[in-house]
Amino acid sequence: MPTARVGIVGGGPAGSFFATFLLALAETLGRRLTVEIHEARDFSSPAPRGCNTCGGIVSESLVQMLASEGIVLPPTMVQRGIEACVLHMDVGTMRIETPRMDWALATGPVHIGSLGGAHPVGLSMVGEAVVRAYRLEKLADEATGGIVADAATRERAGAGFAFRHLGPRRLEGFDRDEEVFALVRPRDDAASPGAARTTLRTGRRLAAAPALGYPMQGIPPRRDILATRDAPFAGLK
């Protein structure tokens, strides 16, 4: 199969993300593709030569979505985190704390597609794994940490992650106890980043696997994937 060439003008967020997702899609479809990004600025130089000097805020949900695609922002790129914002009004001032974000991971068969009438809008993920993940998410607190998982997810994660067993829990709406685990950290001897990018496509990377369920045109929905509360980009609540 011949190799197609794609030229992208502009290496900013839109151009860079398009190149990343286009290459991922080509890999999934088995297409040979070469992508060239044409950018006039030198991002290794200080402003204004290296950036547009516009600044901005990167939301936590975007950081998590990038991580699900194997794009991890190094700490050196972040100037500071936002702990809260303050709303000033003529009647007073109110401080709004940053909400705590919990992840819940469950494994099982799911269906992803457009549900509804003749002209459905959006995509939906349905299945027992989605319900289980929703119930698991309610168990997360300061004691468990921000990421909890069921036994099937713990088994599929393999040796790359360290878990803490929280014991059996009865999830709302289920008629039997579920063994629940808290994700502690990736193991120190886990695979290299390059290998992690490969295993991401097999549904074994906890943080990345939910995004694999997103059915792009020409790609059949995945089954037996890791599902979370907010499909298809899960774990963002």
CSV table of C-alpha atoms in Angstrom, one decimal:
chain,number,residue,atom,x,y,z
A,1,MET,CA,0.0,0.0,0.0
A,2,PRO,CA,1.5,3.4,-1.0
A,3,THR,CA,2.3,5.9,1.7
A,4,ALA,CA,0.2,9.0,1.7
A,5,ARG,CA,1.6,12.4,2.6
A,6,VAL,CA,-0.3,15.0,4.6
A,7,GLY,CA,0.9,18.6,5.1
A,8,ILE,CA,-0.4,20.6,8.1
A,9,VAL,CA,0.1,24.4,8.2
A,10,GLY,CA,0.6,25.5,11.7
A,11,GLY,CA,2.0,23.6,14.6
A,12,GLY,CA,-0.2,25.1,17.4
A,13,PRO,CA,-2.7,23.1,19.4
A,14,ALA,CA,-5.1,22.5,16.5
A,15,GLY,CA,-2.4,21.4,14.1
A,16,SER,CA,-0.5,19.3,16.6
A,17,PHE,CA,-3.6,17.5,17.9
A,18,PHE,CA,-4.8,16.9,14.4
A,19,ALA,CA,-1.4,15.3,13.5
A,20,THR,CA,-1.5,13.1,16.6
A,21,PHE,CA,-5.0,11.9,16.1
A,22,LEU,CA,-4.6,11.4,12.4
A,23,LEU,CA,-1.5,9.2,12.9
A,24,ALA,CA,-3.4,7.2,15.6
A,25,LEU,CA,-6.3,6.7,13.2
A,26,ALA,CA,-4.0,5.6,10.4
A,27,GLU,CA,-2.3,3.1,12.7
A,28,THR,CA,-5.7,1.7,13.7
A,29,LEU,CA,-6.8,1.3,10.0
A,30,GLY,CA,-3.5,-0.1,8.9
A,31,ARG,CA,-2.7,2.8,6.6
A,32,ARG,CA,0.8,4.1,5.8
A,33,LEU,CA,0.9,7.8,6.4
A,34,THR,CA,3.6,10.6,6.6
A,35,VAL,CA,2.6,13.8,8.3
A,36,GLU,CA,4.6,17.1,7.9
A,37,ILE,CA,3.9,20.1,10.2
A,38,HIS,CA,4.9,23.5,8.8
A,39,GLU,CA,5.4,26.1,11.5
A,40,ALA,CA,7.2,29.4,11.3
A,41,ARG,CA,7.8,29.8,15.0
A,42,ASP,CA,10.7,28.2,16.9
A,43,PHE,CA,9.0,26.8,20.0
A,44,SER,CA,12.4,26.3,21.7
A,45,SER,CA,13.0,30.1,21.8
A,46,PRO,CA,11.5,32.5,24.3
A,47,ALA,CA,8.6,34.8,23.4
A,48,PRO,CA,7.6,36.4,21.1
A,49,ARG,CA,9.7,34.3,18.7
A,50,GLY,CA,8.7,31.1,20.3
A,51,CYS,CA,5.0,31.6,21.0
A,52,ASN,CA,2.0,33.9,20.5
A,53,THR,CA,2.4,35.4,24.0
A,54,CYS,CA,-1.4,34.8,24.5
A,55,GLY,CA,-1.1,32.6,27.6
A,56,GLY,CA,-4.1,30.6,28.8
A,57,ILE,CA,-5.4,27.9,31.1
A,58,VAL,CA,-5.3,24.2,30.4
A,59,SER,CA,-8.2,22.5,32.0
A,60,GLU,CA,-7.7,19.3,34.1
A,61,SER,CA,-10.1,17.5,31.8
A,62,LEU,CA,-7.9,18.3,28.8
A,63,VAL,CA,-4.8,17.1,30.6
A,64,GLN,CA,-6.6,13.8,31.3
A,65,MET,CA,-7.8,13.5,27.7
A,66,LEU,CA,-4.2,14.1,26.4
A,67,ALA,CA,-2.9,11.5,28.8
A,68,SER,CA,-5.4,9.0,27.5
A,69,GLU,CA,-3.7,9.4,24.1
A,70,GLY,CA,-0.2,9.0,25.5
A,71,ILE,CA,0.5,12.8,25.6
A,72,VAL,CA,1.8,13.7,29.0
A,73,LEU,CA,2.6,17.3,29.8
A,74,PRO,CA,5.9,17.5,31.8
A,75,PRO,CA,5.7,19.5,35.0
A,76,THR,CA,8.3,22.0,33.6
A,77,MET,CA,5.6,23.2,31.2
A,78,VAL,CA,3.1,24.2,33.9
A,79,GLN,CA,3.7,27.5,35.6
A,80,ARG,CA,1.3,26.9,38.5
A,81,GLY,CA,-1.9,25.0,39.4
A,82,ILE,CA,-5.2,26.7,40.1
A,83,GLU,CA,-6.6,25.8,43.5
A,84,ALA,CA,-9.7,28.0,43.4
A,85,CYS,CA,-11.2,31.0,41.7
A,86,VAL,CA,-13.0,34.0,43.2
A,87,LEU,CA,-16.3,35.4,41.9
A,88,HIS,CA,-16.6,39.2,42.7
A,89,MET,CA,-20.1,40.7,42.7
A,90,ASP,CA,-21.6,43.9,43.9
A,91,VAL,CA,-23.3,42.0,46.7
A,92,GLY,CA,-20.1,40.2,47.9
A,93,THR,CA,-17.3,37.8,47.0
A,94,MET,CA,-17.5,34.0,46.8
A,95,ARG,CA,-14.5,31.6,46.6
A,96,ILE,CA,-15.1,28.5,44.3
A,97,GLU,CA,-12.8,25.6,45.2
A,98,THR,CA,-11.5,23.3,42.4
A,99,PRO,CA,-13.7,20.2,42.5
A,100,ARG,CA,-11.9,16.9,43.3
A,101,MET,CA,-11.8,14.5,40.3
A,102,ASP,CA,-12.3,10.8,40.9
A,103,TRP,CA,-11.9,8.0,38.4
A,104,ALA,CA,-13.7,4.7,38.4
A,105,LEU,CA,-12.6,1.8,36.1
A,106,ALA,CA,-14.7,-1.3,35.3
A,107,THR,CA,-14.2,-4.0,32.7
A,108,GLY,CA,-16.9,-5.7,30.7
A,109,PRO,CA,-18.7,-5.8,27.3
A,110,VAL,CA,-20.3,-2.5,26.3
A,111,HIS,CA,-22.1,-1.1,23.3
A,112,ILE,CA,-21.1,2.2,21.8
A,113,GLY,CA,-23.1,3.9,19.1
A,114,SER,CA,-25.8,6.4,18.3
A,115,LEU,CA,-29.0,5.7,20.1
A,116,GLY,CA,-32.3,7.3,19.3
A,117,GLY,CA,-34.5,8.1,16.4
A,118,ALA,CA,-33.8,8.5,12.7
A,119,HIS,CA,-31.4,11.4,13.3
A,120,PRO,CA,-29.6,10.6,16.6
A,121,VAL,CA,-27.3,13.2,18.0
A,122,GLY,CA,-24.1,12.2,19.8
A,123,LEU,CA,-22.8,8.9,21.0
A,124,SER,CA,-23.7,6.7,24.0
A,125,MET,CA,-22.0,3.9,25.8
A,126,VAL,CA,-24.3,1.3,27.6
A,127,GLY,CA,-23.6,-1.9,29.4
A,128,GLU,CA,-23.2,-3.3,32.9
A,129,ALA,CA,-19.6,-2.1,33.0
A,130,VAL,CA,-20.7,1.5,32.7
A,131,VAL,CA,-23.2,1.1,35.5
A,132,ARG,CA,-20.6,-0.6,37.7
A,133,ALA,CA,-18.1,2.2,37.0
A,134,TYR,CA,-20.7,4.8,38.0
A,135,ARG,CA,-21.3,3.0,41.3
A,136,LEU,CA,-17.6,2.5,41.9
A,137,GLU,CA,-17.0,6.2,41.5
A,138,LYS,CA,-19.2,6.9,44.4
A,139,LEU,CA,-16.9,4.9,46.7
A,140,ALA,CA,-13.9,7.2,46.0
A,141,ASP,CA,-12.9,9.5,48.8
A,142,GLU,CA,-9.8,10.8,50.6
A,143,ALA,CA,-9.1,7.4,52.1
A,144,THR,CA,-9.3,5.4,48.8
A,145,GLY,CA,-7.6,8.0,46.6
A,146,GLY,CA,-8.9,9.3,43.3
A,147,ILE,CA,-8.9,6.1,41.3
A,148,VAL,CA,-10.8,2.9,42.1
A,149,ALA,CA,-11.3,-0.2,40.0
A,150,ASP,CA,-13.1,-3.6,40.1
A,151,ALA,CA,-11.5,-7.0,40.2
A,152,ALA,CA,-11.6,-7.6,36.4
A,153,THR,CA,-9.8,-4.3,35.8
A,154,ARG,CA,-7.2,-5.2,38.4
A,155,GLU,CA,-6.6,-8.5,36.7
A,156,ARG,CA,-6.3,-7.0,33.2
A,157,ALA,CA,-3.9,-4.3,34.4
A,158,GLY,CA,-1.2,-6.9,34.9
A,159,ALA,CA,2.0,-6.2,36.7
A,160,GLY,CA,2.4,-2.6,35.5
A,161,PHE,CA,0.4,-1.0,38.4
A,162,ALA,CA,0.3,-1.3,42.1
A,163,PHE,CA,-3.1,-1.6,43.7
A,164,ARG,CA,-4.4,-1.6,47.3
A,165,HIS,CA,-7.2,-4.0,48.1
A,166,LEU,CA,-10.2,-2.3,49.7
A,167,GLY,CA,-12.1,-5.5,50.3
A,168,PRO,CA,-15.6,-6.5,49.2
A,169,ARG,CA,-18.2,-3.7,48.7
A,170,ARG,CA,-21.9,-4.0,47.8
A,171,LEU,CA,-22.5,-1.6,44.9
A,172,GLU,CA,-25.9,0.1,44.7
A,173,GLY,CA,-28.1,-1.9,42.3
A,174,PHE,CA,-26.0,-5.1,42.3
A,175,ASP,CA,-27.0,-8.3,44.1
A,176,ARG,CA,-23.5,-9.4,45.1
A,177,ASP,CA,-20.4,-8.0,46.6
A,178,GLU,CA,-17.7,-6.6,44.4
A,179,GLU,CA,-14.0,-6.7,45.2
A,180,VAL,CA,-12.7,-3.1,45.0
A,181,PHE,CA,-9.2,-1.9,44.5
A,182,ALA,CA,-7.5,1.5,44.7
A,183,LEU,CA,-4.8,2.3,42.2
A,184,VAL,CA,-1.7,3.4,44.1
A,185,ARG,CA,0.8,4.1,41.3
A,186,PRO,CA,2.4,2.6,38.2
A,187,ARG,CA,5.1,0.2,39.3
A,188,ASP,CA,8.7,1.4,39.1
A,189,ASP,CA,9.7,-1.4,36.7
A,190,ALA,CA,6.8,-0.8,34.3
A,191,ALA,CA,7.3,-0.7,30.6
A,192,SER,CA,9.1,2.3,29.0
A,193,PRO,CA,6.9,5.1,27.5
A,194,GLY,CA,7.4,3.6,24.0
A,195,ALA,CA,6.1,0.3,25.1
A,196,ALA,CA,3.2,1.9,27.0
A,197,ARG,CA,2.1,3.6,23.8
A,198,THR,CA,1.9,0.2,22.2
A,199,THR,CA,0.0,-1.5,25.0
A,200,LEU,CA,-2.4,1.5,25.0
A,201,ARG,CA,-3.9,0.0,21.8
A,202,THR,CA,-4.5,-3.3,23.5
A,203,GLY,CA,-6.7,-1.9,26.3
A,204,ARG,CA,-4.2,-2.6,29.1
A,205,ARG,CA,-3.4,1.0,30.1
A,206,LEU,CA,-5.8,2.0,32.8
A,207,ALA,CA,-5.8,5.7,32.0
A,208,ALA,CA,-5.9,5.3,28.3
A,209,ALA,CA,-8.2,2.4,27.6
A,210,PRO,CA,-11.5,4.2,27.9
A,211,ALA,CA,-10.7,6.5,25.0
A,212,LEU,CA,-10.4,3.4,22.8
A,213,GLY,CA,-14.2,3.0,22.9
A,214,TYR,CA,-14.8,6.1,20.8
A,215,PRO,CA,-16.2,4.7,17.5
A,216,MET,CA,-14.6,6.7,14.7
A,217,GLN,CA,-15.9,6.2,11.1
A,218,GLY,CA,-14.7,2.9,9.7
A,219,ILE,CA,-13.7,1.5,13.1
A,220,PRO,CA,-16.0,-1.0,14.8
A,221,PRO,CA,-16.7,-0.3,18.4
A,222,ARG,CA,-14.4,-2.2,20.9
A,223,ARG,CA,-15.9,-4.7,23.3
A,224,ASP,CA,-14.5,-5.9,26.6
A,225,ILE,CA,-12.8,-2.5,27.1
A,226,LEU,CA,-12.3,-0.5,30.2
A,227,ALA,CA,-15.4,1.6,30.7
A,228,THR,CA,-15.9,4.5,33.1
A,229,ARG,CA,-18.6,6.8,34.2
A,230,ASP,CA,-18.5,9.5,31.5
A,231,ALA,CA,-18.1,7.7,28.2
A,232,PRO,CA,-16.5,8.0,25.8
A,233,PHE,CA,-13.8,10.1,27.5
A,234,ALA,CA,-14.1,8.5,30.8
A,235,GLY,CA,-13.0,9.4,34.3
A,236,LEU,CA,-13.3,13.2,33.8
A,237,LYS,CA,-15.9,13.8,36.6
